[in-house]
Tab-separated table of C-alpha atoms in Angstrom:
chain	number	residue	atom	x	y	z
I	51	UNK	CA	16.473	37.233	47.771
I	52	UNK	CA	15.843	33.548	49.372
I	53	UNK	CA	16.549	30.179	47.657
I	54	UNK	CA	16.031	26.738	48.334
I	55	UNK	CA	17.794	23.520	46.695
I	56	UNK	CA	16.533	20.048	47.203
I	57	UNK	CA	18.934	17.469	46.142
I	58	UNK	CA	17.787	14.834	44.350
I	59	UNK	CA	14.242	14.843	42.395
I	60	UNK	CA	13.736	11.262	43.418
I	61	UNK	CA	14.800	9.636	46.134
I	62	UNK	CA	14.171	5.396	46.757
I	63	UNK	CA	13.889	3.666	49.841
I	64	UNK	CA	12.887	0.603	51.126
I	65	UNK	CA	9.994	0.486	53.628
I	66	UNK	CA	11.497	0.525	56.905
I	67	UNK	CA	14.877	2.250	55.582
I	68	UNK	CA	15.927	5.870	56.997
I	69	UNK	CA	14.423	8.528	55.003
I	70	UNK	CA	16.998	11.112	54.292
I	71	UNK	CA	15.594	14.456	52.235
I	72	UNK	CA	17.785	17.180	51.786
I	73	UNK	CA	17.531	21.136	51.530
I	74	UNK	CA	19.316	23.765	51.541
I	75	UNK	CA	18.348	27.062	52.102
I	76	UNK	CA	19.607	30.670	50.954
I	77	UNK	CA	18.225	33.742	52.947
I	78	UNK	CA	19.930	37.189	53.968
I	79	UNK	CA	18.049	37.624	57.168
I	80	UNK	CA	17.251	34.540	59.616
I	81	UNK	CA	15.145	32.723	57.622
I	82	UNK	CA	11.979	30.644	58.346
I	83	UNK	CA	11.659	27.095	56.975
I	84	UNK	CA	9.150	24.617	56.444
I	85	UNK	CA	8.938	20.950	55.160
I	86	UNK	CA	5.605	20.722	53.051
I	87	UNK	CA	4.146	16.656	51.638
I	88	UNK	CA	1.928	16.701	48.736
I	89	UNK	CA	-0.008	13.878	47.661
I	90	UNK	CA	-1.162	13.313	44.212
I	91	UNK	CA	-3.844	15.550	43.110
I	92	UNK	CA	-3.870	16.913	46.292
I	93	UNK	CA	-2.637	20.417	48.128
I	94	UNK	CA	0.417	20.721	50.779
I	95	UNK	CA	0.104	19.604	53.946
I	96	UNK	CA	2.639	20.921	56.802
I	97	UNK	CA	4.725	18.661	57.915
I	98	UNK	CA	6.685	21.005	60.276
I	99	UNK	CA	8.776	24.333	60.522
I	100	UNK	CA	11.319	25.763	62.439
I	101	UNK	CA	10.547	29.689	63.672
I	102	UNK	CA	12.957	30.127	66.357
I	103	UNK	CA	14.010	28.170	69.396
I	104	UNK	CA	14.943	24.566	69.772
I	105	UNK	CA	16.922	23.717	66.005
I	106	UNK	CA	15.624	20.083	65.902
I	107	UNK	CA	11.615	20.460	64.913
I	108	UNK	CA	9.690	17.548	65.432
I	109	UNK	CA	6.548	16.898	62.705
I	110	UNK	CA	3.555	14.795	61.981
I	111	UNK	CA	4.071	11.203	61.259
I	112	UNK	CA	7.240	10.908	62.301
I	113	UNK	CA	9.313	13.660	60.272
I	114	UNK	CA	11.686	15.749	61.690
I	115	UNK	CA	14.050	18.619	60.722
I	116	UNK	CA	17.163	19.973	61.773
I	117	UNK	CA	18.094	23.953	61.132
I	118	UNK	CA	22.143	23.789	60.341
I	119	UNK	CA	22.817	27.325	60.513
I	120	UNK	CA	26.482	26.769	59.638
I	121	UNK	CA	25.530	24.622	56.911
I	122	UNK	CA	22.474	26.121	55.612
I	123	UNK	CA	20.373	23.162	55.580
I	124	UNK	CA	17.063	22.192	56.770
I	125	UNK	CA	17.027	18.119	55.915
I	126	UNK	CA	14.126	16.260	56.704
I	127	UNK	CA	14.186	12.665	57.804
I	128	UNK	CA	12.124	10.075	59.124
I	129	UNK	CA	13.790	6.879	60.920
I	130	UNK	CA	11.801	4.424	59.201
I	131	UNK	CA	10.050	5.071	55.825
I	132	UNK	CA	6.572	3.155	55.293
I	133	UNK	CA	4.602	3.117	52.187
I	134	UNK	CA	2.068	5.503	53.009
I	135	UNK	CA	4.826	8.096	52.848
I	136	UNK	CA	5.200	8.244	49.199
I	137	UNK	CA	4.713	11.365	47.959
I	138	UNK	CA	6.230	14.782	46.900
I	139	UNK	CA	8.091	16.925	49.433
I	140	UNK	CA	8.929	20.543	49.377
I	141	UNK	CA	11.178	22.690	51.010
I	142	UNK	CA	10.160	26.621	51.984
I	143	UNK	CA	11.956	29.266	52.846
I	144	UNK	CA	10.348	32.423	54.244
I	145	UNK	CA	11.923	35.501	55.274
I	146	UNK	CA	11.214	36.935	59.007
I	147	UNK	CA	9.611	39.954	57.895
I	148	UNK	CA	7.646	39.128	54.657
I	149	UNK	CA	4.131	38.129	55.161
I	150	UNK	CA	2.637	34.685	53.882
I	151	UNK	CA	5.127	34.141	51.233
I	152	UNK	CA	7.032	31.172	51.011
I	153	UNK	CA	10.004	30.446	48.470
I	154	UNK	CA	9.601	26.841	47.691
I	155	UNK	CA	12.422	24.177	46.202
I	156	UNK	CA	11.131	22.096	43.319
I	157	UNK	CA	10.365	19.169	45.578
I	158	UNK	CA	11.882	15.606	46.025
I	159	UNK	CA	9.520	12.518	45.031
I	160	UNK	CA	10.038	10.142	47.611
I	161	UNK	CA	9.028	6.486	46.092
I	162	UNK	CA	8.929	3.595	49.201
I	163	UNK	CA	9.263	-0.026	47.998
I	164	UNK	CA	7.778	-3.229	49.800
O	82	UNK	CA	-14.879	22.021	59.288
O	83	UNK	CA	-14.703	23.015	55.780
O	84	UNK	CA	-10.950	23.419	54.732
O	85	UNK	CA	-10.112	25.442	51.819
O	86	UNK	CA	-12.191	25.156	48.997
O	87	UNK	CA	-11.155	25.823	45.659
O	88	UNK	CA	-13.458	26.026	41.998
O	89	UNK	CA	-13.495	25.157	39.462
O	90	UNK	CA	-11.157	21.860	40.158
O	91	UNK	CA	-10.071	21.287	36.293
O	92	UNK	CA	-10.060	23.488	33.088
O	93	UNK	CA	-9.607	23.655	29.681
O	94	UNK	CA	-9.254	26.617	27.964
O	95	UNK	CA	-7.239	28.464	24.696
O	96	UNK	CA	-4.785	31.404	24.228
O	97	UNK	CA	-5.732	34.559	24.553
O	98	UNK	CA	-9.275	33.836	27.038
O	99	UNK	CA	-9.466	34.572	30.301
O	100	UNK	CA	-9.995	32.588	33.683
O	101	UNK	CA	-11.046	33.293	36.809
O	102	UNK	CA	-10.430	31.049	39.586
O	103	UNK	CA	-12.095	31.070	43.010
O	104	UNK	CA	-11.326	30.070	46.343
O	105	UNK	CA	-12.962	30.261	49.732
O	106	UNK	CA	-10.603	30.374	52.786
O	107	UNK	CA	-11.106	28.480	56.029
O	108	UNK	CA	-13.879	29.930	58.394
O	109	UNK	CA	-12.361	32.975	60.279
O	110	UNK	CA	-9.039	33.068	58.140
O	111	UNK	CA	-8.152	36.124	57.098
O	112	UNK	CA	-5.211	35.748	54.797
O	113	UNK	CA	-5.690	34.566	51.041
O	114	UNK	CA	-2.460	33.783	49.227
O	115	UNK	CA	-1.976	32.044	45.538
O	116	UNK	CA	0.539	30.177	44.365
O	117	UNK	CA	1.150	28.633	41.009
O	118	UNK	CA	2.755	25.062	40.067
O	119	UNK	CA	4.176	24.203	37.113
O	120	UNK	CA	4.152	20.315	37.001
O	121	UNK	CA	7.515	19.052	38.111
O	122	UNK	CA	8.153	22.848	39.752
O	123	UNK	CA	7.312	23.755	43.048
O	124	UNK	CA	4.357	26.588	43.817
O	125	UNK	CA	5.664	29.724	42.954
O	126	UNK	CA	4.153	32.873	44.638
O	127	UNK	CA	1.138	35.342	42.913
O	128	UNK	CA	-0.707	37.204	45.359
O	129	UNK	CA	-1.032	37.933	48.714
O	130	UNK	CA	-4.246	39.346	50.604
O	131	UNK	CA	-4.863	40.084	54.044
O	132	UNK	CA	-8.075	42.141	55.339
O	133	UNK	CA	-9.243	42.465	51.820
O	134	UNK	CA	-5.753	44.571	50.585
O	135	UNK	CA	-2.884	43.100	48.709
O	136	UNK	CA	0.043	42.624	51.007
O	137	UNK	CA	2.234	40.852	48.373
O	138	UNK	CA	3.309	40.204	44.425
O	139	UNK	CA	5.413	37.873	43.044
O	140	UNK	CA	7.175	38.369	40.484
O	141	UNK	CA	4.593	37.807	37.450
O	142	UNK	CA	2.596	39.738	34.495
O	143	UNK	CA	-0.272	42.136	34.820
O	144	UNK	CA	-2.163	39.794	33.209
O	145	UNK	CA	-2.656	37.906	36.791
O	146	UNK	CA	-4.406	40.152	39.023
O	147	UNK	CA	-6.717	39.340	42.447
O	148	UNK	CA	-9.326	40.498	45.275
O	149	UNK	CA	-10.580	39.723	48.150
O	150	UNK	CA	-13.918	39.660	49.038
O	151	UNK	CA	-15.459	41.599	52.149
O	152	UNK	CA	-16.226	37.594	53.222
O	153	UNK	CA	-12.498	36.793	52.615
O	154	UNK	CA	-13.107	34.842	49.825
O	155	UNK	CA	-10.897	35.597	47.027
O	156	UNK	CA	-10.630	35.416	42.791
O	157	UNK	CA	-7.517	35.389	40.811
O	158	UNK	CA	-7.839	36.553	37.007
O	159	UNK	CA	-5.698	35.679	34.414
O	160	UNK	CA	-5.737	37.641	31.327
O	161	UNK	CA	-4.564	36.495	27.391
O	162	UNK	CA	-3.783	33.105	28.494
O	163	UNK	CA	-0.748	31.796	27.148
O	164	UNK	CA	0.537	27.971	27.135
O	165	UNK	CA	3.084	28.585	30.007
O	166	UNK	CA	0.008	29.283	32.240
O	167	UNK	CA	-0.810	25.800	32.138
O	168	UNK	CA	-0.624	24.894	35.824
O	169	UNK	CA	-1.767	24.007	39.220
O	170	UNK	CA	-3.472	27.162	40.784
O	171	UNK	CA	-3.017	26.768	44.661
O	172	UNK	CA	-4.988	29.097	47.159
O	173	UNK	CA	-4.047	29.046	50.841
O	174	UNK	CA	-5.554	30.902	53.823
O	175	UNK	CA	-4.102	31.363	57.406
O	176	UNK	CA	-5.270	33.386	60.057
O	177	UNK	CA	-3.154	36.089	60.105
O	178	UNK	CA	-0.752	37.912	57.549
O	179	UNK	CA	2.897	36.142	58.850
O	180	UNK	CA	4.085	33.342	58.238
O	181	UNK	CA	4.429	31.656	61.508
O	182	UNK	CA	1.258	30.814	61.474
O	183	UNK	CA	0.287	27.641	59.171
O	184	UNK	CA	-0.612	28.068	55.700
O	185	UNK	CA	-3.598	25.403	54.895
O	186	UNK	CA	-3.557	24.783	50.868
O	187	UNK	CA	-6.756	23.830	49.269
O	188	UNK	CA	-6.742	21.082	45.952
O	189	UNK	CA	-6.118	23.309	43.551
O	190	UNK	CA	-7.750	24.046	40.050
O	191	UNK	CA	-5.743	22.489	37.351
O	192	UNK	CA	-5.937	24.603	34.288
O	193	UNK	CA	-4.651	23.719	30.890
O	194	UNK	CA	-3.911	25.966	27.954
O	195	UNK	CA	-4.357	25.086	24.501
């Protein structure tokens, strides 16, 4: 069975601070993982996921991941936070040999002040 | 290009009806899942379907059950609605049946139980 734990339902920044989301992942086969953004009243959008390969996965506007094998995690960050990336981020988990299904974590609202 | 369309966007209804939810997957996807979100949750897995058979089931009732349609386009059913099935109903569609390919999420339909 997979798991994923975001720490911290909110997280505050100031525009132009370091954005620093964390996840942590639980999976008994190499697992898949994926950063998801979702705007209000809106669906997910990828931001980016690591398969295999290269550990430190670049995303869109800006984001990027790093798959700690050792540690389990899969944080996200961003080296400087503007407004327009307030929103809701989730954390997925998939297994290697499952089909479409992702395990998600119950998401980290990131608020960005002026 | 269309992304994925989903209808109806919000409803109301009371325990014990029934819903049926639609969605219409990108052109030339294949792959229908649906996932449900509890506000302050992240999506939880339903239903799977790739090529017009169920490839997956999460872990809820037999009141929820789904098809495909021979145009890809899917429904998902909920029987004797309770309150706890108050949620965000998200479809997504990819291409194929893994999950290295990118899931695209449509808007949801927001239902509410009374």
């Amino acid at each position: 069975a997979q798991s994923v734990t975001q720490l911290g339902s909110h997280v505050s920044v100031s525009e132009g601070a370091l954005v620093l989301l964390r996840c942590n992942y639980s999976s008994s086969v190499p697992p898949y993982l994926f950063w998801y953004v979702q705007y209000p009243n809106q669906g997910l959008q990828l931001l980016l996921k690591y398969t295999t390969g290269a550990t430190l996965v670049k995303g869109i506007n800006g984001f990027e991941a790093e798959f700690k094998k050792s540690e389990t995690s899969f944080h996200l960050t961003k080296p400087s936070a503007h407004m327009s990336d307030a929103a809701e981020y989730f954390c997925a988990v998939s297994d290697q040999a499952g089909y479409s299904t992702l395990t998600f974590g119950k998401g980290t609202m990131l608020l960005v002040s002026p | 290009d269309a992304g994925v369309t989903q209808s109806p966007t919000h409803l109301i209804k009371t325990r014990g009806q029934h819903v049926t939810l639609r969605c219409s997957p990108i052109s030339g996807h294949k792959s229908v899942s649906w996932y449900q979100q509890v506000l302050g949750q992240g999506p939880q897995f339903i239903f799977q379907y790739y090529e017009k058979e169920e490839r997956g089931r999460g872990n809820f009732p037999d009141r929820f059950s789904a098809r495909q349609f021979p145009n890809y386009s899917s429904e998902l059913n909920v029987n004797a609605l309770l309150l706890g099935d108050s949620a965000l109903y998200l479809c997504a569609s990819s291409a194929g049946q893994g999950v290295t390919g990118e899931l695209f999420f449509g808007e949801g339909s927001r239902l509410t139980v009374l």
